[in-house]
CSV table of C-alpha atoms and ligand atoms in Angstrom, one decimal:
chain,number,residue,atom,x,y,z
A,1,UNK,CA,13.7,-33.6,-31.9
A,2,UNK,CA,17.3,-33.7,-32.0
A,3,UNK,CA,18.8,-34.4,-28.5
A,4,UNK,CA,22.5,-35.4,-28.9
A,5,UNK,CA,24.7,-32.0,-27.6
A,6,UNK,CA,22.0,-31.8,-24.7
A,7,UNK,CA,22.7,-35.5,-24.0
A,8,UNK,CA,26.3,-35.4,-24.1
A,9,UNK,CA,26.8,-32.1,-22.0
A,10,UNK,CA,24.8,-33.9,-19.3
A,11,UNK,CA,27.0,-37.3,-19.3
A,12,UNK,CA,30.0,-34.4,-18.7
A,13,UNK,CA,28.1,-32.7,-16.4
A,14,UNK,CA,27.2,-35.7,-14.0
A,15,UNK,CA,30.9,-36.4,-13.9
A,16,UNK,CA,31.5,-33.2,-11.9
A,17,UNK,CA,28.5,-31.3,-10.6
A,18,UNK,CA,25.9,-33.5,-8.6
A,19,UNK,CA,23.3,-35.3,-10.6
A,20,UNK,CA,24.4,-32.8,-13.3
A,21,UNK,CA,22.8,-30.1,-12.3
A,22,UNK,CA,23.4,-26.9,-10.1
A,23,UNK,CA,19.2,-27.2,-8.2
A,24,UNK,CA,17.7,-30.4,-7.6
A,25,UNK,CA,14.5,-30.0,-9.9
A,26,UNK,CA,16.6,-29.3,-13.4
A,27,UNK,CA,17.3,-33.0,-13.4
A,28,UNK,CA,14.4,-33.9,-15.2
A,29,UNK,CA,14.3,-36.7,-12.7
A,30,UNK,CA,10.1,-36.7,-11.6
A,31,UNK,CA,9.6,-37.1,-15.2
A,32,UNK,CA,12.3,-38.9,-16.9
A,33,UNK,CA,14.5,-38.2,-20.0
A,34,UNK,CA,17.4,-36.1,-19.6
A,35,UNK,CA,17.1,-32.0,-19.3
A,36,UNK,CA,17.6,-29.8,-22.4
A,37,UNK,CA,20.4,-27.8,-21.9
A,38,UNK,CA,19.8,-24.0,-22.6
A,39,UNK,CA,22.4,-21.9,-25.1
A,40,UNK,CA,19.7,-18.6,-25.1
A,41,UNK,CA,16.8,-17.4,-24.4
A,42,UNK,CA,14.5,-14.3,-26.0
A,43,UNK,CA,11.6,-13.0,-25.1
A,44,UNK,CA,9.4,-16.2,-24.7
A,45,UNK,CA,11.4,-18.7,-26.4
A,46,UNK,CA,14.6,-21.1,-25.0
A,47,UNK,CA,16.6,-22.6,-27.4
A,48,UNK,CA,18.9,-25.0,-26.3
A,49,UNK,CA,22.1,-26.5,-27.2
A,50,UNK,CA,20.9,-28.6,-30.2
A,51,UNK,CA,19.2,-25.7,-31.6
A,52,UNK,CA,15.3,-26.6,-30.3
A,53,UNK,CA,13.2,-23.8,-29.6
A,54,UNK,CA,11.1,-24.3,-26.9
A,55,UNK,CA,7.8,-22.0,-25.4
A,56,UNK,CA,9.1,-21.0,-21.7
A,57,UNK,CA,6.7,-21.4,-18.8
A,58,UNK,CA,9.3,-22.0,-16.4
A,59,UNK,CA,11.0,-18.3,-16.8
A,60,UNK,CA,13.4,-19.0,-14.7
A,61,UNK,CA,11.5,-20.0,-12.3
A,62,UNK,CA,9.3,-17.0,-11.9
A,63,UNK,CA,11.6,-14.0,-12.6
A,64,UNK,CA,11.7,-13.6,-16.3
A,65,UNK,CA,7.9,-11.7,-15.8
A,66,UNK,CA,8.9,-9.4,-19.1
A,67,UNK,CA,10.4,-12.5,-21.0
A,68,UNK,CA,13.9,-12.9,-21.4
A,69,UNK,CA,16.5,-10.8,-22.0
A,70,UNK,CA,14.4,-7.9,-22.5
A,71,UNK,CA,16.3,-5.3,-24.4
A,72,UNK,CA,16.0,-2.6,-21.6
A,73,UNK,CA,17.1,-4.9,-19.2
A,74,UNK,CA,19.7,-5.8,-20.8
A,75,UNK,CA,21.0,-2.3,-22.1
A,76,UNK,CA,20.5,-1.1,-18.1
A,77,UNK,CA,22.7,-3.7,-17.1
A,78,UNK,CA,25.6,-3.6,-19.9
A,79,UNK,CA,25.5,0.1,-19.1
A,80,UNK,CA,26.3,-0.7,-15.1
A,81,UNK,CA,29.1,-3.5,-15.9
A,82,UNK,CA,30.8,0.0,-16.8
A,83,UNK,CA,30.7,1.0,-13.7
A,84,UNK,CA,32.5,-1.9,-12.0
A,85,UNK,CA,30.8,-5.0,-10.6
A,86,UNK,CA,30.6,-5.0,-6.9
A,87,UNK,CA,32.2,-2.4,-4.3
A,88,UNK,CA,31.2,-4.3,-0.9
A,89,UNK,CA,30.2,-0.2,-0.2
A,90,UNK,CA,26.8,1.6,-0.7
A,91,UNK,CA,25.7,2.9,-3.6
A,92,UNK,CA,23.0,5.4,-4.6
A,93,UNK,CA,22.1,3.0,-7.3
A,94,UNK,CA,20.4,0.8,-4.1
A,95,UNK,CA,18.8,3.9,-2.6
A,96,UNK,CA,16.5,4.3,-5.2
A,97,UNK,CA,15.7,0.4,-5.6
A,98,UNK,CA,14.9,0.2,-2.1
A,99,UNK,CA,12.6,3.4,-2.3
A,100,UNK,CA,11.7,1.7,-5.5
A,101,UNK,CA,10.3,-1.6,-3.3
A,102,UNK,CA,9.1,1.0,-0.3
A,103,UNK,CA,6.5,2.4,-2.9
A,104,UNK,CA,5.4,-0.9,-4.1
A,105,UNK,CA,4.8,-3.0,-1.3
A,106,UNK,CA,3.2,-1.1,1.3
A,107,UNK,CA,3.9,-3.3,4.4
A,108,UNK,CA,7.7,-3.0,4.0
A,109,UNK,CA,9.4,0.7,5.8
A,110,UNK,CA,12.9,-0.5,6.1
A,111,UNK,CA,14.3,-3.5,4.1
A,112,UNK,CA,17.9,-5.1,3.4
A,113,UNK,CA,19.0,-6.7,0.0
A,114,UNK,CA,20.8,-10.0,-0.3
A,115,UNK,CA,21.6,-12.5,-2.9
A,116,UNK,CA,18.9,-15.1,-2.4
A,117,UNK,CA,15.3,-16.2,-1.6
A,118,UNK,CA,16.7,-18.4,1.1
A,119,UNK,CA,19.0,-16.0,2.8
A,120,UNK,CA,15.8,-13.4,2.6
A,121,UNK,CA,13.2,-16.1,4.3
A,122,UNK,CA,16.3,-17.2,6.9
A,123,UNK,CA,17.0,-13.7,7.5
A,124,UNK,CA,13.6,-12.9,8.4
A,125,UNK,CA,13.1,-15.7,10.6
A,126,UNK,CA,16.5,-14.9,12.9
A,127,UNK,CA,15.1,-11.0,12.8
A,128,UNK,CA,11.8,-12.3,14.1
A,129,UNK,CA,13.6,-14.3,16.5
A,130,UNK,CA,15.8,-11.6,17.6
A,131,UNK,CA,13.0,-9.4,17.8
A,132,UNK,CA,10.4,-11.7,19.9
A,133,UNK,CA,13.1,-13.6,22.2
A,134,UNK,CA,11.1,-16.3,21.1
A,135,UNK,CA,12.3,-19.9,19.3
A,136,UNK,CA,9.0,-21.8,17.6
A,137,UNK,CA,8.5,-21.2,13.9
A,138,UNK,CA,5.5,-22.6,12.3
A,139,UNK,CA,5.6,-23.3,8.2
A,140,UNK,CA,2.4,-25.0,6.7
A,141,UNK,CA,3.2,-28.4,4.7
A,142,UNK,CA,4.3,-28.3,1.1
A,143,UNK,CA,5.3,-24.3,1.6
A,144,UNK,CA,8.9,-24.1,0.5
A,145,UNK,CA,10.8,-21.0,1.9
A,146,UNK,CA,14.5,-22.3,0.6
A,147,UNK,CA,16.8,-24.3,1.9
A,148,UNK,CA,17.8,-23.2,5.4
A,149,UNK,CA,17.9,-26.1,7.7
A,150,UNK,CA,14.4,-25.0,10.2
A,151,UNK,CA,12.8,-24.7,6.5
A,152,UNK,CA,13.2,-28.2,5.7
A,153,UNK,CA,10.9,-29.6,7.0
A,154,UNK,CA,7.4,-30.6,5.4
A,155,UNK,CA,9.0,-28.7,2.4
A,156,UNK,CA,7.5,-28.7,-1.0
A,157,UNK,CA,9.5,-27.9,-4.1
A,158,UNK,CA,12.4,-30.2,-4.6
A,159,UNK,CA,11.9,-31.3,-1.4
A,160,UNK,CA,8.4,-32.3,-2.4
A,161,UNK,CA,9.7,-33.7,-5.8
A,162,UNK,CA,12.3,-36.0,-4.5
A,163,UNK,CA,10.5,-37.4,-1.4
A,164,UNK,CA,12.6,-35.7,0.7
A,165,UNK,CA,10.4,-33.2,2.4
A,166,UNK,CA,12.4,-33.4,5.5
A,167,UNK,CA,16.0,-33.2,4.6
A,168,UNK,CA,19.4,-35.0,6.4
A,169,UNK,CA,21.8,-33.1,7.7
A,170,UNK,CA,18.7,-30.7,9.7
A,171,UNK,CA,19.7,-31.5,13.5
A,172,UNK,CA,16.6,-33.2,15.1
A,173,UNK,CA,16.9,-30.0,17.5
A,174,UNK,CA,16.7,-27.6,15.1
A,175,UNK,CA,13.9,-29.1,13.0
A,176,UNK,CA,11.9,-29.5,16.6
A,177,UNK,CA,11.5,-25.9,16.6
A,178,UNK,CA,9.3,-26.0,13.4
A,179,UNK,CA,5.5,-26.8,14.1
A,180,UNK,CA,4.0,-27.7,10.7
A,181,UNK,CA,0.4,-27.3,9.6
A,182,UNK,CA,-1.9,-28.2,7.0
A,183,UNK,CA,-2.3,-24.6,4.6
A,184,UNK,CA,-5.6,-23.4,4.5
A,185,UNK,CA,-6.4,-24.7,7.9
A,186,UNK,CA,-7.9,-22.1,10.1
A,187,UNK,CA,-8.7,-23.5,13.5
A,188,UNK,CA,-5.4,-25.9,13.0
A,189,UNK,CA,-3.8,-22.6,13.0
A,190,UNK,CA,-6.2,-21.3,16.1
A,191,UNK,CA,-5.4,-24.5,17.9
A,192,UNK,CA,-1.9,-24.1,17.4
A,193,UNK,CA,-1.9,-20.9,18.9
A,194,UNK,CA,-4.3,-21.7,21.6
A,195,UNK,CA,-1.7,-24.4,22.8
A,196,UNK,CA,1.9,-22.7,22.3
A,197,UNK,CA,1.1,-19.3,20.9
A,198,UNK,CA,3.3,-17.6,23.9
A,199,UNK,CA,6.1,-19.4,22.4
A,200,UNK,CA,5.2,-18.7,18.6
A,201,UNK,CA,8.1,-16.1,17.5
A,202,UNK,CA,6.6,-16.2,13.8
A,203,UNK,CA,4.7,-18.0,11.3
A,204,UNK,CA,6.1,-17.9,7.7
A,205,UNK,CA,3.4,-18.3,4.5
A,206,UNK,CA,3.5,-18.7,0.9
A,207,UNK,CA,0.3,-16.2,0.7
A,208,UNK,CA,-0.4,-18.5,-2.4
A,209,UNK,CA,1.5,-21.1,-2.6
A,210,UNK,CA,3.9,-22.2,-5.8
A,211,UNK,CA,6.2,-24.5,-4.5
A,212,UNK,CA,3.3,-27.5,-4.4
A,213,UNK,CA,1.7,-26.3,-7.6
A,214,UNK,CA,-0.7,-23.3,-7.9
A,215,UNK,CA,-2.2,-23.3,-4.6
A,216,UNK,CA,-4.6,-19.9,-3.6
A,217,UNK,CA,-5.5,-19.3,-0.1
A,218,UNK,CA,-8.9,-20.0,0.9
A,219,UNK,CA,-10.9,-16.6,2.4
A,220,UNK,CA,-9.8,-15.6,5.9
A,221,UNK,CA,-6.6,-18.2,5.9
A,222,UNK,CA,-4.1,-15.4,5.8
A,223,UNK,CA,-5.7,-12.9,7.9
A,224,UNK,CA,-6.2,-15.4,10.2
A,225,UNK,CA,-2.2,-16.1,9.9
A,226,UNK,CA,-1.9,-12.1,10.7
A,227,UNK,CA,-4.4,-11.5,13.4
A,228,UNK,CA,-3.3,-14.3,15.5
A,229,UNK,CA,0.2,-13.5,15.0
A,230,UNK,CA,-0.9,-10.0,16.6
A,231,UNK,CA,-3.1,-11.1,19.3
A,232,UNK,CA,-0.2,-13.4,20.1
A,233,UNK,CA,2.9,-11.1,19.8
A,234,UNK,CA,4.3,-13.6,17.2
A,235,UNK,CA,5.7,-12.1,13.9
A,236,UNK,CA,3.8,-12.8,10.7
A,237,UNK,CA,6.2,-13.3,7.2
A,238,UNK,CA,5.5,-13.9,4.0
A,239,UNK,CA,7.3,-15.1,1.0
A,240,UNK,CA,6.8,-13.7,-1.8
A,241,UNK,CA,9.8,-14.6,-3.1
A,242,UNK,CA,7.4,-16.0,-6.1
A,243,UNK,CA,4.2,-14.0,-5.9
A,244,UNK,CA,6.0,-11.0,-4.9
A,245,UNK,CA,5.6,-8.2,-8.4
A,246,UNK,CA,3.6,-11.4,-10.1
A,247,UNK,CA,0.3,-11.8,-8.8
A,248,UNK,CA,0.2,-7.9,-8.9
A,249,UNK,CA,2.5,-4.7,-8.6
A,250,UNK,CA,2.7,-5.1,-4.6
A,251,UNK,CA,2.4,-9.3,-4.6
A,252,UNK,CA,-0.5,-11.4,-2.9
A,253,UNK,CA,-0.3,-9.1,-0.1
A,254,UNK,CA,-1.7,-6.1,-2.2
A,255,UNK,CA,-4.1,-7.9,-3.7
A,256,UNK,CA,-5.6,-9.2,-1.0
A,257,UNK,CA,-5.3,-6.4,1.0
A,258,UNK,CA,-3.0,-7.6,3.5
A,259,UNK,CA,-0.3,-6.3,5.7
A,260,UNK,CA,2.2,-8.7,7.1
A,261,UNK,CA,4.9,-7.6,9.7
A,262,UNK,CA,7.4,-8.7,7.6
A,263,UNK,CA,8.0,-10.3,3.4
A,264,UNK,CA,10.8,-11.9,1.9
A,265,UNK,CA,11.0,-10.9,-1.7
A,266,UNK,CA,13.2,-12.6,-4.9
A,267,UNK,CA,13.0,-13.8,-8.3
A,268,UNK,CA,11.2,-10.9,-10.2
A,269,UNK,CA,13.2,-8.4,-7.8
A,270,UNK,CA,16.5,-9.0,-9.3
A,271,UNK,CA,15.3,-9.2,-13.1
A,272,UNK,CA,17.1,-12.5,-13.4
A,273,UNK,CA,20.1,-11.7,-11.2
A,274,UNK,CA,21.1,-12.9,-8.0
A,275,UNK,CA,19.1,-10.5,-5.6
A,276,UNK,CA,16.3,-10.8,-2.5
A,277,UNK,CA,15.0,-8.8,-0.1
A,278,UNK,CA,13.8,-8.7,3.3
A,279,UNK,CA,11.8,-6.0,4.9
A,280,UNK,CA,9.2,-4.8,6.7
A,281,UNK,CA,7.8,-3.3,9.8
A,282,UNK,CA,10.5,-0.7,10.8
A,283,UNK,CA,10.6,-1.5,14.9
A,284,UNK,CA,11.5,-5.3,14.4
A,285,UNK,CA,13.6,-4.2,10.9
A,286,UNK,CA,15.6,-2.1,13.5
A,287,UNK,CA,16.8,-5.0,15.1
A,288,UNK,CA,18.8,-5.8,12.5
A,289,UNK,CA,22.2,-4.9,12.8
A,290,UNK,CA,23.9,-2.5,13.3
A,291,UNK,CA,21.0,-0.6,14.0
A,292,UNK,CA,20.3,-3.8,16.6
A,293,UNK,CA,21.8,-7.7,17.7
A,294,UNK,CA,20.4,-9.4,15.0
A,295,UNK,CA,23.6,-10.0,12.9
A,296,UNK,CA,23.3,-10.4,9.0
A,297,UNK,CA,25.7,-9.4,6.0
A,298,UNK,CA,26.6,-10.5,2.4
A,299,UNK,CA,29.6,-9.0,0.9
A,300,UNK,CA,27.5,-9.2,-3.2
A,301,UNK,CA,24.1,-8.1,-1.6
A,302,UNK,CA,23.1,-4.9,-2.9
A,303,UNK,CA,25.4,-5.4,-5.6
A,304,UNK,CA,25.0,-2.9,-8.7
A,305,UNK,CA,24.8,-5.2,-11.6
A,306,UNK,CA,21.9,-7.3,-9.8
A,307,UNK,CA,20.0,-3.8,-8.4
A,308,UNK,CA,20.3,-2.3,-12.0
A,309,UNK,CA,18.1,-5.2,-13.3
A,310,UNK,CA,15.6,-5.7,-11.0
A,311,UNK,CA,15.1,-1.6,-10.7
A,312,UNK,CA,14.7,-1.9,-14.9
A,313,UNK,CA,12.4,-4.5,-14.7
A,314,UNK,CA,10.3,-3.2,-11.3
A,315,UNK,CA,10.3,0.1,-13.6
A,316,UNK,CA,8.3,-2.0,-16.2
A,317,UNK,CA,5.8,-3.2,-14.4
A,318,UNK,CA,2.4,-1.1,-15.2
A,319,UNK,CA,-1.1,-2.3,-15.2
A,320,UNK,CA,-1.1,-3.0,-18.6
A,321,UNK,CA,1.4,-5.3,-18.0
A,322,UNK,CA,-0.9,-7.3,-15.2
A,323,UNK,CA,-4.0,-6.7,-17.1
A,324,UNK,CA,-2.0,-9.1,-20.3
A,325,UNK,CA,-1.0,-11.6,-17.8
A,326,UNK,CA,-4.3,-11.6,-16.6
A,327,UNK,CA,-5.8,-12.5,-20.0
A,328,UNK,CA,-3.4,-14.9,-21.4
A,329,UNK,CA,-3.7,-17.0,-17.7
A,330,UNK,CA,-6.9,-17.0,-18.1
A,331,UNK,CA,-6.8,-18.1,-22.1
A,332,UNK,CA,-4.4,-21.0,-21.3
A,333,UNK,CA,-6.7,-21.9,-18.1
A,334,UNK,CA,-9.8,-22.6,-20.3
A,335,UNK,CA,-8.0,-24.1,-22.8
A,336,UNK,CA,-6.2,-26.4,-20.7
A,337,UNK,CA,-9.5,-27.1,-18.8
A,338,UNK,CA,-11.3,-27.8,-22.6
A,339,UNK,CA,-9.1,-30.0,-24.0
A,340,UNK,CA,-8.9,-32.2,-20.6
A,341,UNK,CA,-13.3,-32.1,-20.9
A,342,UNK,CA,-13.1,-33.2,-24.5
A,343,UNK,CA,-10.5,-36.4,-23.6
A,344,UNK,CA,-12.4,-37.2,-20.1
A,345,UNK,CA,-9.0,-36.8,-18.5
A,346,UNK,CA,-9.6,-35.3,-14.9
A,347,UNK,CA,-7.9,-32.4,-14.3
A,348,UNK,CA,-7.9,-29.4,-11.9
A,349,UNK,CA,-6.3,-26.1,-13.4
A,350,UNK,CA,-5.6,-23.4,-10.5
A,351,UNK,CA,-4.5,-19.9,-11.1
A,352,UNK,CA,-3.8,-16.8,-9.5
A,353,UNK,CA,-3.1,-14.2,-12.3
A,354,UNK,CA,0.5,-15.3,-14.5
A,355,UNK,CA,1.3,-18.7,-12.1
A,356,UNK,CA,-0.9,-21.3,-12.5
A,357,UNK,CA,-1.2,-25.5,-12.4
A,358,UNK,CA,-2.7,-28.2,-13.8
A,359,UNK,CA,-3.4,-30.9,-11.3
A,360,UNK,CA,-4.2,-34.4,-12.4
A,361,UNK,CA,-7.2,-34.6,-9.5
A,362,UNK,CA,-10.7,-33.6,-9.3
A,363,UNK,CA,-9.5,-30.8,-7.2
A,364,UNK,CA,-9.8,-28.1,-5.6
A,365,UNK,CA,-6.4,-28.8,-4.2
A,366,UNK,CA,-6.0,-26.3,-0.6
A,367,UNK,CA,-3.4,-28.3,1.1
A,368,UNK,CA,-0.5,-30.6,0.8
A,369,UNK,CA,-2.5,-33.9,0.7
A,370,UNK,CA,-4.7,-32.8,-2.0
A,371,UNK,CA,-1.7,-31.8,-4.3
A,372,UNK,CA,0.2,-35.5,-3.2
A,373,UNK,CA,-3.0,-37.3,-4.6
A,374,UNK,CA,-2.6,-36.4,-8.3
A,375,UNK,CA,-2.0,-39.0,-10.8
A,376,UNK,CA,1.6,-38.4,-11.2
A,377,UNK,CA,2.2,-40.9,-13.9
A,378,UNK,CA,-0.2,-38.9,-16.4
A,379,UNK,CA,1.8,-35.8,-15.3
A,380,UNK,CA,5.3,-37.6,-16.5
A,381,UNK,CA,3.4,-38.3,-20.0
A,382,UNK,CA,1.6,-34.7,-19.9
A,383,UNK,CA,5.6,-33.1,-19.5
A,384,UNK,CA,6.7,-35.6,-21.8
A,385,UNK,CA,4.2,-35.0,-24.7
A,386,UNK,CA,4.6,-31.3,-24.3
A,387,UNK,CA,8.4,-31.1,-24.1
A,388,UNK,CA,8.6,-33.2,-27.6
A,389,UNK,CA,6.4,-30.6,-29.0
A,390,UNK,CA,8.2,-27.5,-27.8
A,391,UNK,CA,6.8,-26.3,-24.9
A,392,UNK,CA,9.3,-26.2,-22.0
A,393,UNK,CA,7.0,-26.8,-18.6
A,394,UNK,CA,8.1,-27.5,-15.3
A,395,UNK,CA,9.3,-30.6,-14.5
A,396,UNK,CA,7.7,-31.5,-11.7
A,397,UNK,CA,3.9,-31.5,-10.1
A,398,UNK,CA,4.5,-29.9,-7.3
A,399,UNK,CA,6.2,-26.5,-9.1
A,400,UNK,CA,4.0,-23.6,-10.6
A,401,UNK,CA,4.4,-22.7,-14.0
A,402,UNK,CA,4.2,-18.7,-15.3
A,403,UNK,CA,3.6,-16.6,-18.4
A,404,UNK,CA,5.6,-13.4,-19.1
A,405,UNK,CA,4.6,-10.7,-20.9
A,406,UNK,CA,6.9,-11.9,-23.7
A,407,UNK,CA,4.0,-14.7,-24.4
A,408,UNK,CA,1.3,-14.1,-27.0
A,409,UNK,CA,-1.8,-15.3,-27.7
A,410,UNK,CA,-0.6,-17.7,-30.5
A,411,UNK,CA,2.0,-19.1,-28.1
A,412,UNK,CA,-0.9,-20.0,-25.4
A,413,UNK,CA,-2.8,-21.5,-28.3
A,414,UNK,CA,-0.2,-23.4,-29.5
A,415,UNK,CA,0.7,-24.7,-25.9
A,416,UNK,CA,-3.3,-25.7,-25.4
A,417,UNK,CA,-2.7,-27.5,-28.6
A,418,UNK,CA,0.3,-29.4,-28.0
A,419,UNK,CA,-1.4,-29.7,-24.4
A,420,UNK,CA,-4.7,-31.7,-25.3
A,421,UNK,CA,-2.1,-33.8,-27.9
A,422,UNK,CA,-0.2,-34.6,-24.2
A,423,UNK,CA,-3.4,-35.5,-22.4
A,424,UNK,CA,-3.1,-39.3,-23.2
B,501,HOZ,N1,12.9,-25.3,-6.5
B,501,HOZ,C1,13.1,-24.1,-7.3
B,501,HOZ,C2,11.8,-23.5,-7.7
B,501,HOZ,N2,10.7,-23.6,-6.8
B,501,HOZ,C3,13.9,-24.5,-8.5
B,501,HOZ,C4,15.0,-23.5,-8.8
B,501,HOZ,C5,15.9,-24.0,-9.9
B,501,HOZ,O1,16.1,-25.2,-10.1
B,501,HOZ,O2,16.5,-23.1,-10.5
């Protein structure tokens, strides 16, 4: 495979942009070689600068649900670019998306956009804050909720990948006010409560978790999370920055059943643009201001270019759409769970719907030191073997990789292919 444009845009890039890359995890650095840099993308392919073409299970990290620049999409958003780019003033245009997200997620009454996961997670902490007088957040290990400083700490992700789960530059005072747990731990959760609960103002949940792999939630874990958060007066928030519109139409939360005071919403809600949400229960969204004290603003959030593609994509999103995920994840499941029988490689695959992981570990892995015991050298020459043959997979064990409906049942065959070739 021809390497040498990708090669030489990364020496230039390291000379000005840290480690060459814009987010930590594109460095290629937990498995070695230097990153492919991407010209374009369609549908489920990337091609990048040396003219490889490469199957996509990274879709940019979880928002490319309908494959990449998907004509509608696309059309939607050249047609808004018309229209001027950003006003800093409302527009109908964000009416609708936000009744758009009302209809779909049925915990959220009363939401506000902005530009990022992080500021959508870190907004709905300081609203839960505001709203409960209270200071103590608790975050289960390996959960990544972005990169606000009370979030780093156990983080996974990056955070995860680079050994720095607890970042410098977090003030020891600020990171005291984060309790950490095991995930999937009931009574740690109980005993939490029973200790501090009156000082609890929330506790934020990947409701499955991506940022340490594919992790589910075991039965009970996250009504557990809500009912104690009730019995409590604490404020229960969940990310679904990832699983949000991928794990179904109204995220982990409608399909378990669930109804958190508050979600933080991304990736697949801006189609690829730079757009997140935070909502929920309307007495503590009505703390926000200038409905209430709790200040928060963005002078791009909202902005029409970014609302036009995630309301064309959300408008795409029908049960056929869920029931193809559904089939393909399952396809590439067995497959990768076959060919790892057939070369006696252990191997755990987990999968909720379109995001799933292969863990090098008997498995099941429910918490952060089950996914830290995988053999993380086979994972380098699993990536490795898989990238040479075209298939672009995350670069890191502790990320979760997804299909879009772009995929097709010859590209999951050929990915189980080149897949049991990696599994040496
Ligand atoms: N840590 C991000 C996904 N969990 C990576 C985002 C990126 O590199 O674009």
């Amino acid at each position: 495979m021809k390497r040498d444009v990708s090669k030489a845009l990364f020496e230039r890039a390291q000379r000005v942009i840290v480690a060459g890359v814009n987010s930590p995890v594109r460095a290629f650095r937990a498995v070695g070689g230097d990153p492919p840099f991407i010209a374009r993308a369609k549908g489920s392919r990337l091609f990048d600068a040396d003219g490889n073409e490469f199957i996509d299970y990274i879709g940019s990290w979880g928002p490319a649900i309908l494959g990449h620049a998907h004509p509608d999409v696309v059309l939607a958003i050249q047609n808004a670019l018309m229209n001027g780019l950003s006003f800093g003033a409302p527009t109908a245009l964000e009416v609708e998306f936000a009744e758009r997200i009302v209809s779909m997620v049925p915990s959220i009454e009363l939401l506000r956009c902005v530009s990022s996961g992080t500021e959508a997670t870190m907004s709905a902490i300081r609203v839960a804050r505001g709203f409960t007088g209270r200071d103590v957040l608790i975050k289960f290990e390996g959960c990544y909720h972005g990169h606000a400083d009370h979030l780093l700490v156990k983080a996974g992700s990056g955070a995860a990948t680079f050994g720095e789960p607890d970042s410098a530059g977090v003030p020891a005072a600020i990171a005291r006010l984060t309790l950490t747990l095991p995930y999937n731990d009931i009574a740690a959760l109980e005993r939490a409560f029973a200790e501090s609960g009156h000082t609890i103002a929330a506790v934020i949940v990947e409701p499955v978790v991506g940022n340490m792999g594919c992790v589910p939630p075991v039965p009970g874990f996250l009504q557990a999370i809500i009912d104690l958060c009730k019995k409590y007066g604490a404020i229960s928030i969940f990310d679904e920055v990832m699983t949000g519109f991928r794990v179904s139409r109204g995220g982990a939360q409608s399909l378990y059943g669930l109804h958190p005071d508050l979600t933080a919403l991304g990736k697949i809600a801006g189609g690829g643009m730079p757009l997140a949400v935070y909502g929920g229960r309307r007495d503590i969204m009505s703390k926000v201001a200038p409905l209430g004290p709790v200040y928060q603003a963005g002078t791009l959030s909202g902005n029409p270019s970014a609302v036009t593609a995630g309301m064309a994509t959300l408008a795409r999103l029908d049960d056929a759409l869920y029931t193809k995920l559904e089939a393909l994840g399952a396809r590439l499941e067995a497959g990768l769970n076959d060919a790892a029988s057939k070369a006696g490689v252990e191997l755990c695959v987990q999968r909720v719907g379109s995001m799933l992981t292969p863990f090098f570990t008997r498995g099941p892995v429910q918490n952060w030191d089950d996914a830290s015991k995988q053999d993380k050298e086979r994972f380098v020459r699993f990536h490795r073997g898989l990238l040479e043959r075209g298939i672009y997979w995350p670069p890191s064990q502790y990320e979760a990789a997804f299909i879009s409906a772009a995929h097709t049942e010859e590209d999951i065959d050929r990915t189980i292919a080149a897949a049991a070739a990696s599994l040496v």
